[in-house]
Amino acid sequence: MAASCARTLGKVGWSLLDSAAVRRSGSVSSLLGQVSAHGFRRAFGTGGPGIRSKLVSLRAGRPGGGGRLLGCAFLLGGGLGLYQTVRFSVQQHRAEEDTKAPGGGLTLTLYQYKTCPFCSKVRAFLDFHGLPYEIVEVNPVMRQEIKWSAYRKVPILMVNGDVVRPPTAQMRSRPETSSYLRFFSLLLQQLNDSSVIISSLSTFLVNKDKSISEILRCYPQMKSVNESGKEVTEYNNKYWLMLSEDETADVYPEKGMQKEEMKWRQWADNWLVHLISPNVYRSTGEALASFDYIVREGKFGTFEGFFAKYVGAAAMYLISKRLKSRHNLQDDVRQDLYKAVNDWVAAIGKNRKFMGGERPNLADLAVFGVLRVMEGLQAFDDMMENTKVKFWYRRMERATLNHQGQH
């Protein structure tokens, strides 16, 4: 409709320019009425009483001037109309593309340590669903990259994180930054805790009626003090997807699937993840190899990397012994890892490719993400050699690499 009107205005403009009538002196007055002989005047002049509304004024005795001006006006109106039509069409097309794009056009920025199992869980989820995201590797010593956040752990996922830059520590100290911080908090949505991130985005991908901020209200933050006297933050409902009955039936078509998924997601967070450190730091040699990998893959300065590799390896070797005692692990911690992984494979069974059936569910992605951080280390090679996890693990690699969960 708008395009048709624009074309019509254009045709009228050209016809006026070409018309013999408008070339004859005096013919413009019949179209526009009497105009001043003193050239152009301001529409809001002060030369007489009231407001002089002179839309068009012509120099007397200039044949066809008014017609040409009128024609140009119609052409200009048609051009502007056509421009607005094209502009609206492009915006509409982009909106439709955003709707069709994975994640409904969300822009995601992940603040992480590459070798953190909880960060690896989130990456496995994002990769499987084909959700594009940017990575900000956080320096684990200084953590300057997340100085702007009151939540001091990783992963942190910022939704629409490229709208503005997070304020730096220096900016936060300036009084004039307060309005920027308020603007920043309105534009961005910060998601903390790997399981909350995964559950929130899973809900968002299924339920198209709720925004991320509305979904996050379903996962309230709770603070408490643990047995060591340290304040800890936990989130309620973090293994639940906030779906309607119909949506739940679509996601979990078989009885017991939802409870099974939640059980093994919790198992990955509360048990499997605690087997990683005692295994990768089992001996001084393995601890040194692990920190060599961490320094290469992480974000360290030259001095920090040297310090982390040698001092960190020694420290983690000692800490792994304490973790072994805390979690009642066997002297040979590999056996606990083998048993846990074989328990997982047994839970999937022989008739399913994944715990989710023909495609991975959130439990598959969580376990895969945790185990993946050991790749390249002796513990990973031993696990693949001495358990039944290999075939499932390779299927998970292909599923995430090929974005098989992309909508």
Coordinates of C-alpha atoms in Angstrom, one line a residue:
M1 CA 0.0 0.0 0.0
A2 CA 2.7 2.5 1.0
A3 CA 4.8 1.5 -2.0
S4 CA 1.8 2.1 -4.3
C5 CA 1.2 5.6 -2.9
A6 CA 4.9 6.4 -3.3
R7 CA 4.8 5.4 -6.9
T8 CA 1.6 7.5 -7.5
L9 CA 3.2 10.6 -6.0
G10 CA 6.2 10.1 -8.2
K11 CA 4.1 9.8 -11.3
V12 CA 2.2 13.0 -10.4
G13 CA 5.5 14.8 -9.8
W14 CA 6.9 13.8 -13.2
S15 CA 3.6 14.7 -15.0
L16 CA 3.7 18.2 -13.4
L17 CA 7.2 18.7 -14.5
D18 CA 6.4 17.7 -18.0
S19 CA 3.0 19.4 -18.2
A20 CA 2.7 22.2 -20.7
A21 CA 0.2 23.9 -18.4
V22 CA 2.7 24.5 -15.6
R23 CA 5.1 26.0 -18.1
R24 CA 2.7 28.9 -18.9
S25 CA 3.0 32.0 -16.7
G26 CA 0.2 32.4 -14.2
S27 CA -1.0 28.8 -14.3
V28 CA 0.6 28.1 -10.9
S29 CA -1.8 30.5 -9.2
S30 CA -4.7 28.3 -10.1
L31 CA -3.0 25.5 -8.3
L32 CA -1.5 27.2 -5.3
G33 CA -3.3 30.6 -5.1
Q34 CA -1.7 34.0 -5.0
V35 CA 1.9 34.1 -3.9
S36 CA 4.2 37.0 -3.0
A37 CA 6.2 38.8 -5.6
H38 CA 9.0 39.4 -3.1
G39 CA 10.7 36.1 -3.3
F40 CA 10.9 33.4 -0.5
R41 CA 9.5 34.4 2.9
R42 CA 9.7 32.7 6.2
A43 CA 6.6 30.7 7.2
F44 CA 6.7 32.3 10.6
G45 CA 7.4 36.0 9.6
T46 CA 6.8 39.1 11.7
G47 CA 6.1 41.5 8.8
G48 CA 2.3 41.6 9.3
P49 CA -0.4 40.6 11.8
G50 CA -0.7 36.9 12.6
I51 CA 1.3 34.0 11.0
R52 CA 2.0 34.1 7.3
S53 CA 1.7 30.6 6.1
K54 CA 3.5 30.7 2.8
L55 CA 4.2 27.1 1.7
V56 CA 5.5 28.1 -1.7
S57 CA 6.6 31.5 -3.0
L58 CA 7.8 32.3 -6.5
R59 CA 9.7 35.0 -8.1
A60 CA 7.3 37.0 -10.3
G61 CA 7.6 36.6 -14.0
R62 CA 9.5 33.3 -13.8
P63 CA 7.5 31.0 -16.1
G64 CA 6.9 27.5 -14.9
G65 CA 8.8 27.9 -11.6
G66 CA 5.8 27.0 -9.4
G67 CA 5.0 24.0 -11.5
R68 CA 8.5 22.7 -11.3
L69 CA 8.6 23.3 -7.6
L70 CA 5.3 21.5 -7.1
G71 CA 6.5 18.6 -9.2
C72 CA 9.7 18.4 -7.2
A73 CA 7.5 18.4 -4.0
F74 CA 5.5 15.4 -5.3
L75 CA 8.7 13.7 -6.3
L76 CA 10.3 14.3 -2.9
G77 CA 7.1 13.0 -1.2
G78 CA 7.1 9.9 -3.3
G79 CA 10.8 9.3 -2.7
L80 CA 10.4 9.6 1.0
G81 CA 7.4 7.3 1.0
L82 CA 9.4 4.7 -1.0
Y83 CA 12.3 5.1 1.4
Q84 CA 10.1 4.5 4.4
T85 CA 8.5 1.5 2.7
V86 CA 11.9 -0.1 1.9
R87 CA 13.1 0.7 5.4
F88 CA 10.1 -0.9 7.0
S89 CA 10.4 -4.0 4.8
V90 CA 14.1 -4.4 5.7
Q91 CA 13.3 -4.1 9.5
Q92 CA 10.5 -6.6 9.2
H93 CA 12.7 -9.0 7.3
R94 CA 15.4 -8.6 10.0
A95 CA 12.8 -9.2 12.7
E96 CA 11.6 -12.3 11.0
E97 CA 15.3 -13.5 10.6
D98 CA 15.9 -12.9 14.3
T99 CA 12.8 -14.9 15.2
K100 CA 14.0 -17.8 13.0
A101 CA 17.6 -17.6 14.3
P102 CA 18.7 -19.9 17.1
G103 CA 17.7 -18.3 20.4
G104 CA 15.2 -15.9 18.9
G105 CA 18.0 -13.3 18.1
L106 CA 19.6 -13.4 21.6
T107 CA 23.1 -12.1 21.8
L108 CA 25.1 -14.1 24.4
T109 CA 28.5 -13.5 26.0
L110 CA 30.0 -16.2 28.2
Y111 CA 32.5 -15.2 30.9
Q112 CA 34.5 -18.4 31.7
Y113 CA 37.6 -20.3 32.6
K114 CA 38.0 -22.8 29.7
T115 CA 39.1 -25.7 32.0
C116 CA 36.2 -25.2 34.5
P117 CA 33.7 -28.1 34.3
F118 CA 30.8 -25.8 35.0
C119 CA 31.7 -23.5 32.1
S120 CA 32.2 -26.5 29.9
K121 CA 28.6 -27.6 30.7
V122 CA 27.3 -24.3 29.5
R123 CA 29.4 -24.4 26.3
A124 CA 28.1 -27.9 25.6
F125 CA 24.5 -26.7 25.9
L126 CA 25.1 -23.7 23.7
D127 CA 27.0 -25.6 21.0
F128 CA 24.4 -28.4 20.9
H129 CA 21.6 -25.9 20.3
G130 CA 23.6 -23.9 17.8
L131 CA 23.3 -20.7 19.9
P132 CA 26.0 -18.2 18.8
Y133 CA 28.0 -16.7 21.7
E134 CA 31.1 -14.8 22.4
I135 CA 33.7 -15.9 25.0
V136 CA 35.5 -13.7 27.4
E137 CA 38.3 -15.7 29.0
V138 CA 38.6 -14.6 32.6
N139 CA 42.0 -14.4 34.3
P140 CA 41.7 -16.7 37.3
V141 CA 44.2 -14.7 39.4
M142 CA 43.0 -11.1 39.0
R143 CA 39.5 -11.7 37.5
Q144 CA 39.5 -8.1 36.1
E145 CA 37.1 -9.2 33.4
I146 CA 34.3 -9.7 35.9
K147 CA 35.1 -6.8 38.3
W148 CA 31.9 -5.2 37.3
S149 CA 29.9 -8.2 38.7
A150 CA 28.9 -8.6 42.3
Y151 CA 28.7 -12.4 41.5
R152 CA 32.4 -13.4 41.6
K153 CA 32.2 -16.9 40.1
V154 CA 32.1 -18.3 36.6
P155 CA 30.3 -19.0 34.4
I156 CA 28.4 -15.8 33.9
L157 CA 26.3 -15.5 30.8
M158 CA 25.2 -12.0 29.7
V159 CA 22.1 -11.9 27.5
N160 CA 22.3 -9.2 24.8
G161 CA 25.8 -8.6 26.1
D162 CA 27.0 -6.6 23.0
V163 CA 24.6 -3.7 23.5
V164 CA 27.1 -1.9 25.7
R165 CA 30.4 -2.8 27.3
P166 CA 30.5 -3.9 30.9
P167 CA 31.8 -1.0 33.1
T168 CA 35.5 -1.5 34.2
A169 CA 36.7 -1.2 37.8
Q170 CA 38.0 2.3 37.1
M171 CA 34.6 3.4 35.7
R172 CA 32.8 2.0 38.7
S173 CA 34.8 4.3 41.0
R174 CA 33.7 7.5 39.2
P175 CA 30.6 9.3 40.4
E176 CA 29.5 10.1 36.8
T177 CA 29.3 6.3 36.1
S178 CA 26.3 5.7 38.2
S179 CA 23.8 6.6 35.4
Y180 CA 25.8 4.4 33.0
L181 CA 25.6 1.5 35.5
R182 CA 21.8 1.9 35.8
F183 CA 21.5 1.9 32.0
F184 CA 23.8 -1.1 31.8
S185 CA 21.7 -3.1 34.2
L186 CA 18.5 -2.3 32.3
L187 CA 19.9 -3.4 28.9
L188 CA 21.7 -6.6 30.0
Q189 CA 20.5 -9.6 31.8
Q190 CA 23.1 -11.5 33.9
L191 CA 22.7 -15.3 34.3
N192 CA 24.7 -17.0 37.1
D193 CA 25.3 -20.6 37.9
S194 CA 25.7 -23.2 35.2
S195 CA 22.5 -25.1 36.0
V196 CA 20.4 -21.9 36.2
I197 CA 21.8 -20.7 32.9
I198 CA 21.0 -24.0 31.2
S199 CA 17.5 -24.3 32.7
S200 CA 16.6 -20.7 31.9
L201 CA 17.7 -20.9 28.3
S202 CA 16.0 -24.3 27.8
T203 CA 12.8 -22.8 29.1
F204 CA 13.3 -19.8 26.8
L205 CA 13.8 -22.0 23.7
V206 CA 10.5 -23.9 24.4
N207 CA 8.3 -21.2 25.9
K208 CA 8.1 -18.3 23.4
D209 CA 5.8 -16.2 25.6
K210 CA 8.3 -15.5 28.4
S211 CA 11.3 -13.2 28.4
I212 CA 14.6 -14.2 30.0
S213 CA 14.0 -11.8 32.9
E214 CA 10.5 -13.3 33.6
I215 CA 12.0 -16.8 33.5
L216 CA 14.8 -15.9 35.9
R217 CA 12.3 -14.9 38.6
C218 CA 11.4 -18.6 38.8
Y219 CA 15.0 -19.3 40.1
P220 CA 15.3 -17.2 43.2
Q221 CA 18.7 -16.7 44.8
M222 CA 19.2 -17.9 48.3
K223 CA 22.2 -17.0 50.5
S224 CA 23.3 -19.1 53.5
V225 CA 26.4 -19.9 55.6
N226 CA 28.1 -23.3 55.2
E227 CA 29.8 -25.4 57.8
S228 CA 33.1 -23.5 57.3
G229 CA 31.4 -20.2 58.0
K230 CA 31.5 -19.0 54.4
E231 CA 28.6 -17.4 52.8
V232 CA 27.3 -19.4 49.8
T233 CA 24.7 -18.6 47.1
E234 CA 22.3 -21.2 45.9
Y235 CA 19.3 -21.1 43.5
N236 CA 16.0 -22.7 44.0
N237 CA 14.4 -24.8 41.3
K238 CA 17.5 -24.8 39.2
Y239 CA 17.0 -28.2 37.7
W240 CA 13.4 -27.5 36.7
L241 CA 12.2 -26.1 33.3
M242 CA 9.4 -23.6 33.8
L243 CA 6.9 -25.0 31.2
S244 CA 3.2 -25.5 30.9
E245 CA 1.7 -29.0 31.1
D246 CA 1.5 -29.2 27.3
E247 CA 5.1 -28.0 26.9
T248 CA 6.3 -30.5 29.5
A249 CA 4.5 -33.3 27.7
D250 CA 6.3 -32.3 24.4
V251 CA 9.7 -32.1 26.0
Y252 CA 9.3 -35.3 28.1
P253 CA 6.9 -37.6 26.2
E254 CA 7.6 -40.6 28.3
K255 CA 6.8 -41.1 32.0
G256 CA 9.8 -40.6 34.3
M257 CA 12.0 -38.8 31.7
Q258 CA 11.9 -35.5 33.6
K259 CA 12.7 -37.0 37.0
E260 CA 15.5 -39.0 35.4
E261 CA 17.0 -36.0 33.7
M262 CA 16.9 -33.9 36.9
K263 CA 18.4 -36.8 39.0
W264 CA 21.5 -37.1 36.7
R265 CA 21.9 -33.4 36.3
Q266 CA 22.2 -33.2 40.1
W267 CA 24.5 -36.2 40.1
A268 CA 26.8 -34.4 37.6
D269 CA 27.0 -31.3 39.8
N270 CA 27.1 -33.0 43.2
W271 CA 29.3 -36.1 42.5
L272 CA 30.9 -36.4 39.1
V273 CA 32.4 -32.9 39.2
H274 CA 34.2 -33.7 42.5
L275 CA 36.0 -36.6 40.9
I276 CA 37.8 -34.4 38.4
S277 CA 40.4 -32.6 40.6
P278 CA 41.5 -35.7 42.5
N279 CA 42.0 -37.5 39.2
V280 CA 43.8 -34.8 37.2
Y281 CA 46.0 -33.9 40.2
R282 CA 46.5 -37.5 41.4
S283 CA 50.3 -37.4 41.2
T284 CA 52.9 -34.6 41.0
G285 CA 53.5 -35.5 37.4
E286 CA 49.8 -35.3 36.5
A287 CA 49.4 -32.1 38.5
L288 CA 52.2 -30.5 36.5
A289 CA 50.8 -31.7 33.2
S290 CA 47.3 -30.4 34.2
F291 CA 48.6 -27.0 35.0
D292 CA 50.6 -26.8 31.9
Y293 CA 47.4 -27.4 30.0
I294 CA 45.5 -24.8 32.1
V295 CA 48.1 -22.2 31.5
R296 CA 48.2 -22.8 27.8
E297 CA 44.4 -22.7 27.5
G298 CA 43.7 -20.0 30.1
K299 CA 44.4 -16.3 30.3
F300 CA 47.6 -15.8 32.2
G301 CA 50.5 -13.3 32.0
T302 CA 54.0 -14.5 31.7
F303 CA 54.8 -14.4 35.4
E304 CA 51.3 -15.5 36.4
G305 CA 51.6 -18.5 34.0
F306 CA 55.0 -19.6 35.5
F307 CA 53.7 -19.1 39.1
A308 CA 50.4 -21.0 38.3
K309 CA 52.2 -23.9 36.6
Y310 CA 54.6 -24.7 39.3
V311 CA 53.2 -23.3 42.6
G312 CA 49.6 -24.0 41.5
A313 CA 50.4 -27.6 40.6
A314 CA 52.1 -28.3 43.9
A315 CA 49.1 -26.6 45.8
M316 CA 46.5 -28.6 43.9
Y317 CA 48.3 -31.8 44.4
L318 CA 48.0 -31.3 48.1
I319 CA 44.4 -30.0 47.9
S320 CA 43.4 -33.1 45.9
K321 CA 44.4 -35.3 48.8
R322 CA 42.1 -33.3 51.0
L323 CA 39.3 -33.6 48.5
K324 CA 39.8 -37.3 48.4
S325 CA 39.3 -37.5 52.1
R326 CA 36.4 -35.1 52.1
H327 CA 34.5 -37.1 49.5
N328 CA 35.5 -40.5 50.9
L329 CA 37.3 -41.6 47.7
Q330 CA 39.4 -44.7 47.4
D331 CA 43.2 -44.5 47.6
D332 CA 43.2 -45.1 43.8
V333 CA 40.8 -42.4 42.8
R334 CA 40.7 -43.7 39.2
Q335 CA 38.4 -46.5 40.5
D336 CA 35.8 -44.0 41.7
L337 CA 36.0 -42.2 38.3
Y338 CA 35.6 -45.5 36.4
K339 CA 32.7 -46.6 38.6
A340 CA 30.9 -43.3 38.2
V341 CA 31.2 -43.3 34.4
N342 CA 30.1 -46.9 34.1
D343 CA 27.1 -46.1 36.4
W344 CA 26.2 -43.4 33.9
V345 CA 26.5 -45.7 30.9
A346 CA 24.4 -48.4 32.7
A347 CA 21.7 -45.8 33.4
I348 CA 21.5 -45.0 29.7
G349 CA 21.2 -48.7 28.9
K350 CA 21.8 -50.6 25.7
N351 CA 18.6 -49.5 23.9
R352 CA 19.2 -45.8 23.9
K353 CA 21.9 -43.7 22.2
F354 CA 21.6 -41.1 24.9
M355 CA 19.7 -40.7 28.1
G356 CA 17.4 -38.5 26.2
G357 CA 16.7 -41.3 23.7
E358 CA 17.6 -40.4 20.1
R359 CA 19.0 -37.1 21.0
P360 CA 20.8 -35.8 24.1
N361 CA 18.9 -34.3 27.0
L362 CA 20.2 -31.9 29.6
A363 CA 21.7 -34.7 31.7
D364 CA 23.7 -35.9 28.6
L365 CA 25.0 -32.4 28.1
A366 CA 25.9 -31.9 31.7
V367 CA 27.9 -35.2 32.0
F368 CA 29.6 -34.6 28.7
G369 CA 30.6 -31.1 29.7
V370 CA 32.1 -32.2 33.0
L371 CA 34.1 -35.1 31.4
R372 CA 35.3 -33.0 28.5
V373 CA 37.6 -30.8 30.7
M374 CA 39.9 -33.8 31.1
E375 CA 40.6 -34.1 27.4
G376 CA 44.3 -34.2 26.7
L377 CA 45.2 -35.4 30.2
Q378 CA 46.1 -38.9 31.4
A379 CA 42.9 -39.2 33.4
F380 CA 40.9 -38.8 30.2
D381 CA 42.9 -41.4 28.3
D382 CA 42.6 -43.9 31.2
M383 CA 38.8 -43.3 31.5
M384 CA 38.3 -43.9 27.7
E385 CA 40.4 -47.1 27.9
N386 CA 39.0 -48.6 31.1
T387 CA 35.2 -47.8 30.9
K388 CA 32.3 -48.3 28.5
V389 CA 31.8 -44.6 27.9
K390 CA 33.7 -44.2 24.6
F391 CA 30.8 -44.7 22.2
W392 CA 28.4 -42.5 24.0
Y393 CA 31.1 -39.8 24.4
R394 CA 31.9 -39.9 20.6
R395 CA 28.2 -39.5 19.8
M396 CA 28.0 -36.5 22.1
E397 CA 31.0 -34.9 20.4
R398 CA 29.3 -35.2 17.0
A399 CA 26.0 -33.9 18.5
T400 CA 27.5 -30.8 19.9
L401 CA 29.8 -30.2 16.9
N402 CA 27.0 -30.5 14.4
H403 CA 24.5 -28.4 16.6
Q404 CA 22.0 -31.3 16.4
G405 CA 19.7 -29.5 18.9
Q406 CA 19.3 -26.4 16.7
H407 CA 15.7 -25.4 16.3

